[in-house]
């Protein structure tokens, strides 16, 4: 008669062992899924930073919303510029600082448990460039540029980790204190056209940029890489108006730009290129403030495949 309780104990032990193994396996599957998710999103965020590494009016201010138009999944804003030291010394310097807010959503499950967690990433990147002008004609020059980039990303991953742990019982320690540091090295080649006369001023730039981005000193789960490539054309015309401001003619500004995104940037946000048309005014302050000789206010309309929007740009010439 004692064989029945013994057999029952064995069956109970086997059932508990199987349940523990199943929970462990499910936990492992969830952890693997979370790691894969973060790796994909890290590469995506690295790619997204590539849109704001150089001065570009088409991506200077960009916001992407979900299909419903309610939630902003991506916000980018950048401030940048560049110019020669002087007409007699053709050293070219440029710099861009950009802020990015990326808001992907983690959705996965263990067995019958479904988890939906927003994982917010906030990043700042700074890019610098040093180039040299080689004149081809009086108005046309070619400009090779060496670029270097540094970036840092902070995330709300510790909060997400606690939510996942509470809902599933799985301790995802890699989510605690998630951070990512990135650096980029590359270069640009620019063809620059400037034709200035009292009755009008023309500027045009054709630029190709290639910057390779990699992570360093980052959390294990958020390591990635990206290759930022773009080909952009920008042109601007300025004409003096009969109006006078600060003892100088008020100028009318007209601007067009088009950027083709290449490599990993192509199609990363649902479009292959962005275009921009703009108009505005320029105030000449050289008579009163030689440091900020000109200030421009330009209203822009931006458009591309399945995207369109408006922005206002404020710029100053030194």
Tab-separated table of N, CA and C in Angstrom, residues 130-211:
chain	number	residue	atom	x	y	z
A	130	UNK	N	36.399	69.598	-40.384
A	130	UNK	CA	37.490	70.486	-40.794
A	130	UNK	C	37.778	70.229	-42.266
A	131	UNK	N	37.767	71.281	-43.056
A	131	UNK	CA	38.003	71.129	-44.485
A	131	UNK	C	38.922	72.204	-45.030
A	132	UNK	N	39.179	72.098	-46.309
A	132	UNK	CA	40.054	73.056	-46.983
A	132	UNK	C	39.504	73.319	-48.371
A	133	UNK	N	39.460	74.591	-48.752
A	133	UNK	CA	38.913	74.977	-50.051
A	133	UNK	C	39.990	74.967	-51.131
A	134	UNK	N	39.651	74.357	-52.254
A	134	UNK	CA	40.510	74.374	-53.436
A	134	UNK	C	39.729	75.054	-54.555
A	135	UNK	N	40.095	76.304	-54.912
A	135	UNK	CA	39.322	77.043	-55.919
A	135	UNK	C	39.466	76.432	-57.310
A	136	UNK	N	38.318	76.328	-58.000
A	136	UNK	CA	38.304	75.891	-59.394
A	136	UNK	C	38.134	77.086	-60.324
A	137	UNK	N	37.275	78.029	-59.924
A	137	UNK	CA	37.100	79.303	-60.626
A	137	UNK	C	36.930	80.386	-59.561
A	138	UNK	N	36.605	81.594	-59.992
A	138	UNK	CA	36.384	82.678	-59.032
A	138	UNK	C	35.162	82.425	-58.150
A	139	UNK	N	34.210	81.651	-58.640
A	139	UNK	CA	32.965	81.428	-57.893
A	139	UNK	C	32.758	79.974	-57.474
A	140	UNK	N	33.606	79.066	-57.944
A	140	UNK	CA	33.403	77.638	-57.680
A	140	UNK	C	34.629	77.049	-57.001
A	141	UNK	N	34.408	76.240	-55.955
A	141	UNK	CA	35.510	75.602	-55.238
A	141	UNK	C	35.088	74.207	-54.797
A	142	UNK	N	36.073	73.341	-54.644
A	142	UNK	CA	35.825	72.001	-54.126
A	142	UNK	C	36.390	71.922	-52.712
A	143	UNK	N	35.675	71.207	-51.831
A	143	UNK	CA	36.014	71.252	-50.410
A	143	UNK	C	35.944	69.847	-49.794
A	144	UNK	N	37.063	69.180	-49.597
A	144	UNK	CA	37.053	67.930	-48.821
A	144	UNK	C	36.985	68.246	-47.327
A	145	UNK	N	36.220	67.443	-46.585
A	145	UNK	CA	35.990	67.689	-45.158
A	145	UNK	C	36.179	66.396	-44.383
A	146	UNK	N	36.923	66.458	-43.286
A	146	UNK	CA	37.043	65.329	-42.356
A	146	UNK	C	36.057	65.546	-41.214
A	147	UNK	N	35.254	64.522	-40.918
A	147	UNK	CA	34.210	64.644	-39.891
A	147	UNK	C	34.436	63.677	-38.744
A	148	UNK	N	34.116	64.130	-37.532
A	148	UNK	CA	34.145	63.284	-36.339
A	148	UNK	C	32.870	63.548	-35.545
A	149	UNK	N	32.325	62.503	-34.947
A	149	UNK	CA	31.050	62.613	-34.240
A	149	UNK	C	31.134	61.906	-32.901
A	150	UNK	N	30.492	62.480	-31.880
A	150	UNK	CA	30.334	61.850	-30.573
A	150	UNK	C	28.867	61.943	-30.171
A	151	UNK	N	28.354	60.870	-29.568
A	151	UNK	CA	26.955	60.868	-29.167
A	151	UNK	C	26.744	60.115	-27.872
A	152	UNK	N	25.697	60.472	-27.159
A	152	UNK	CA	25.348	59.798	-25.908
A	152	UNK	C	23.839	59.643	-25.839
A	153	UNK	N	23.387	58.475	-25.394
A	153	UNK	CA	21.965	58.177	-25.289
A	153	UNK	C	21.638	57.741	-23.874
A	154	UNK	N	20.631	58.361	-23.290
A	154	UNK	CA	20.071	57.922	-22.017
A	154	UNK	C	18.687	57.355	-22.298
A	155	UNK	N	18.285	56.359	-21.499
A	155	UNK	CA	16.987	55.743	-21.740
A	155	UNK	C	16.240	55.506	-20.443
A	156	UNK	N	14.930	55.291	-20.578
A	156	UNK	CA	14.081	54.970	-19.443
A	156	UNK	C	14.026	53.462	-19.239
A	157	UNK	N	15.126	52.787	-19.520
A	157	UNK	CA	15.129	51.325	-19.501
A	157	UNK	C	14.989	50.765	-18.097
A	158	UNK	N	15.481	51.500	-17.085
A	158	UNK	CA	15.353	50.970	-15.730
A	158	UNK	C	13.885	50.874	-15.329
A	159	UNK	N	13.080	51.864	-15.731
A	159	UNK	CA	11.642	51.810	-15.467
A	159	UNK	C	11.019	50.657	-16.230
A	160	UNK	N	11.396	50.504	-17.494
A	160	UNK	CA	10.861	49.405	-18.295
A	160	UNK	C	11.229	48.064	-17.693
A	161	UNK	N	12.454	47.970	-17.160
A	161	UNK	CA	12.885	46.714	-16.549
A	161	UNK	C	12.024	46.335	-15.364
A	162	UNK	N	11.671	47.325	-14.529
A	162	UNK	CA	10.829	47.030	-13.364
A	162	UNK	C	9.424	46.612	-13.787
A	163	UNK	N	8.892	47.257	-14.827
A	163	UNK	CA	7.559	46.889	-15.310
A	163	UNK	C	7.556	45.461	-15.831
A	164	UNK	N	8.563	45.118	-16.629
A	164	UNK	CA	8.643	43.759	-17.172
A	164	UNK	C	8.798	42.745	-16.059
A	165	UNK	N	9.641	43.065	-15.061
A	165	UNK	CA	9.851	42.133	-13.949
A	165	UNK	C	8.565	41.934	-13.154
A	166	UNK	N	7.808	43.015	-12.924
A	166	UNK	CA	6.563	42.900	-12.168
A	166	UNK	C	5.517	42.094	-12.919
A	167	UNK	N	5.487	42.240	-14.251
A	167	UNK	CA	4.458	41.564	-15.032
A	167	UNK	C	4.802	40.114	-15.341
A	168	UNK	N	6.083	39.813	-15.421
A	168	UNK	CA	6.469	38.473	-15.868
A	168	UNK	C	7.288	37.707	-14.860
A	169	UNK	N	7.851	38.400	-13.862
A	169	UNK	CA	8.730	37.731	-12.914
A	169	UNK	C	10.126	37.508	-13.449
A	170	UNK	N	10.424	38.033	-14.626
A	170	UNK	CA	11.737	37.859	-15.240
A	170	UNK	C	12.602	39.065	-14.916
A	171	UNK	N	13.793	38.825	-14.391
A	171	UNK	CA	14.704	39.901	-14.002
A	171	UNK	C	15.634	40.199	-15.166
A	172	UNK	N	15.356	41.258	-15.890
A	172	UNK	CA	16.182	41.652	-17.024
A	172	UNK	C	17.158	42.727	-16.566
A	173	UNK	N	18.269	42.293	-15.988
A	173	UNK	CA	19.204	43.244	-15.394
A	173	UNK	C	19.857	44.132	-16.443
A	174	UNK	N	19.897	43.651	-17.696
A	174	UNK	CA	20.549	44.458	-18.716
A	174	UNK	C	19.770	45.736	-19.016
A	175	UNK	N	18.491	45.795	-18.566
A	175	UNK	CA	17.698	46.998	-18.794
A	175	UNK	C	17.990	48.094	-17.788
A	176	UNK	N	18.616	47.751	-16.663
A	176	UNK	CA	18.859	48.736	-15.614
A	176	UNK	C	20.001	49.662	-16.013
A	177	UNK	N	19.739	50.959	-15.969
A	177	UNK	CA	20.784	51.932	-16.278
A	177	UNK	C	21.263	51.855	-17.704
A	178	UNK	N	20.357	51.526	-18.630
A	178	UNK	CA	20.765	51.413	-20.026
A	178	UNK	C	21.353	52.713	-20.552
A	179	UNK	N	22.465	52.617	-21.252
A	179	UNK	CA	23.086	53.807	-21.832
A	179	UNK	C	23.836	53.385	-23.083
A	180	UNK	N	24.086	54.350	-23.930
A	180	UNK	CA	24.829	54.070	-25.150
A	180	UNK	C	25.679	55.278	-25.503
A	181	UNK	N	26.943	55.043	-25.758
A	181	UNK	CA	27.846	56.059	-26.266
A	181	UNK	C	28.271	55.661	-27.670
A	182	UNK	N	28.398	56.638	-28.528
A	182	UNK	CA	28.735	56.346	-29.917
A	182	UNK	C	29.750	57.353	-30.434
A	183	UNK	N	30.552	56.885	-31.375
A	183	UNK	CA	31.475	57.776	-32.073
A	183	UNK	C	31.369	57.500	-33.569
A	184	UNK	N	31.703	58.489	-34.342
A	184	UNK	CA	31.662	58.334	-35.783
A	184	UNK	C	32.846	59.003	-36.442
A	185	UNK	N	33.350	58.367	-37.472
A	185	UNK	CA	34.456	58.906	-38.258
A	185	UNK	C	34.100	58.802	-39.735
A	186	UNK	N	34.438	59.828	-40.473
A	186	UNK	CA	34.141	59.795	-41.897
A	186	UNK	C	34.531	61.100	-42.552
A	187	UNK	N	33.865	61.403	-43.636
A	187	UNK	CA	34.205	62.615	-44.354
A	187	UNK	C	33.131	63.025	-45.337
A	188	UNK	N	33.337	64.199	-45.907
A	188	UNK	CA	32.403	64.753	-46.884
A	188	UNK	C	33.198	65.373	-48.025
A	189	UNK	N	32.549	65.457	-49.159
A	189	UNK	CA	33.116	66.153	-50.311
A	189	UNK	C	32.056	67.123	-50.819
A	190	UNK	N	32.419	68.404	-50.853
A	190	UNK	CA	31.449	69.444	-51.195
A	190	UNK	C	31.930	70.256	-52.386
A	191	UNK	N	30.988	70.548	-53.269
A	191	UNK	CA	31.214	71.489	-54.358
A	191	UNK	C	30.433	72.749	-54.009
A	192	UNK	N	31.142	73.867	-53.818
A	192	UNK	CA	30.536	75.096	-53.297
A	192	UNK	C	30.586	76.194	-54.352
A	193	UNK	N	29.423	76.824	-54.583
A	193	UNK	CA	29.309	77.909	-55.558
A	193	UNK	C	28.824	79.165	-54.847
A	194	UNK	N	29.536	80.279	-55.029
A	194	UNK	CA	29.152	81.566	-54.451
A	194	UNK	C	29.337	82.654	-55.495
A	195	UNK	N	28.266	83.383	-55.764
A	195	UNK	CA	28.313	84.480	-56.733
A	195	UNK	C	27.574	85.668	-56.127
A	196	UNK	N	28.340	86.608	-55.588
A	196	UNK	CA	27.756	87.748	-54.879
A	196	UNK	C	27.930	89.025	-55.697
A	197	UNK	N	26.817	89.715	-55.916
A	197	UNK	CA	26.806	91.018	-56.561
A	197	UNK	C	25.819	91.914	-55.821
A	198	UNK	N	25.963	93.240	-55.939
A	198	UNK	CA	25.057	94.127	-55.196
A	198	UNK	C	23.583	93.874	-55.499
A	199	UNK	N	23.259	93.516	-56.737
A	199	UNK	CA	21.849	93.340	-57.102
A	199	UNK	C	21.291	91.962	-56.759
A	200	UNK	N	22.159	90.968	-56.434
A	200	UNK	CA	21.689	89.647	-56.011
A	200	UNK	C	22.862	88.826	-55.504
A	201	UNK	N	22.540	87.807	-54.717
A	201	UNK	CA	23.546	86.896	-54.182
A	201	UNK	C	23.061	85.460	-54.370
A	202	UNK	N	23.921	84.620	-54.980
A	202	UNK	CA	23.581	83.221	-55.221
A	202	UNK	C	24.545	82.313	-54.460
A	203	UNK	N	23.979	81.286	-53.819
A	203	UNK	CA	24.778	80.252	-53.157
A	203	UNK	C	24.235	78.887	-53.571
A	204	UNK	N	25.138	77.914	-53.736
A	204	UNK	CA	24.717	76.540	-54.020
A	204	UNK	C	25.780	75.578	-53.501
A	205	UNK	N	25.317	74.428	-52.993
A	205	UNK	CA	26.230	73.404	-52.478
A	205	UNK	C	25.747	72.023	-52.900
A	206	UNK	N	26.671	71.227	-53.381
A	206	UNK	CA	26.421	69.812	-53.661
A	206	UNK	C	27.354	69.024	-52.753
A	207	UNK	N	26.774	68.151	-51.909
A	207	UNK	CA	27.579	67.515	-50.861
A	207	UNK	C	27.280	66.027	-50.729
A	208	UNK	N	28.357	65.235	-50.645
A	208	UNK	CA	28.243	63.810	-50.322
A	208	UNK	C	28.917	63.575	-48.970
A	209	UNK	N	28.224	62.858	-48.073
A	209	UNK	CA	28.734	62.591	-46.729
A	209	UNK	C	28.666	61.102	-46.429
A	210	UNK	N	29.714	60.579	-45.804
A	210	UNK	CA	29.754	59.177	-45.375
A	210	UNK	C	30.439	59.123	-44.011
A	211	UNK	N	29.679	58.765	-42.967
A	211	UNK	CA	30.204	58.682	-41.605
A	211	UNK	C	29.800	57.341	-41.008
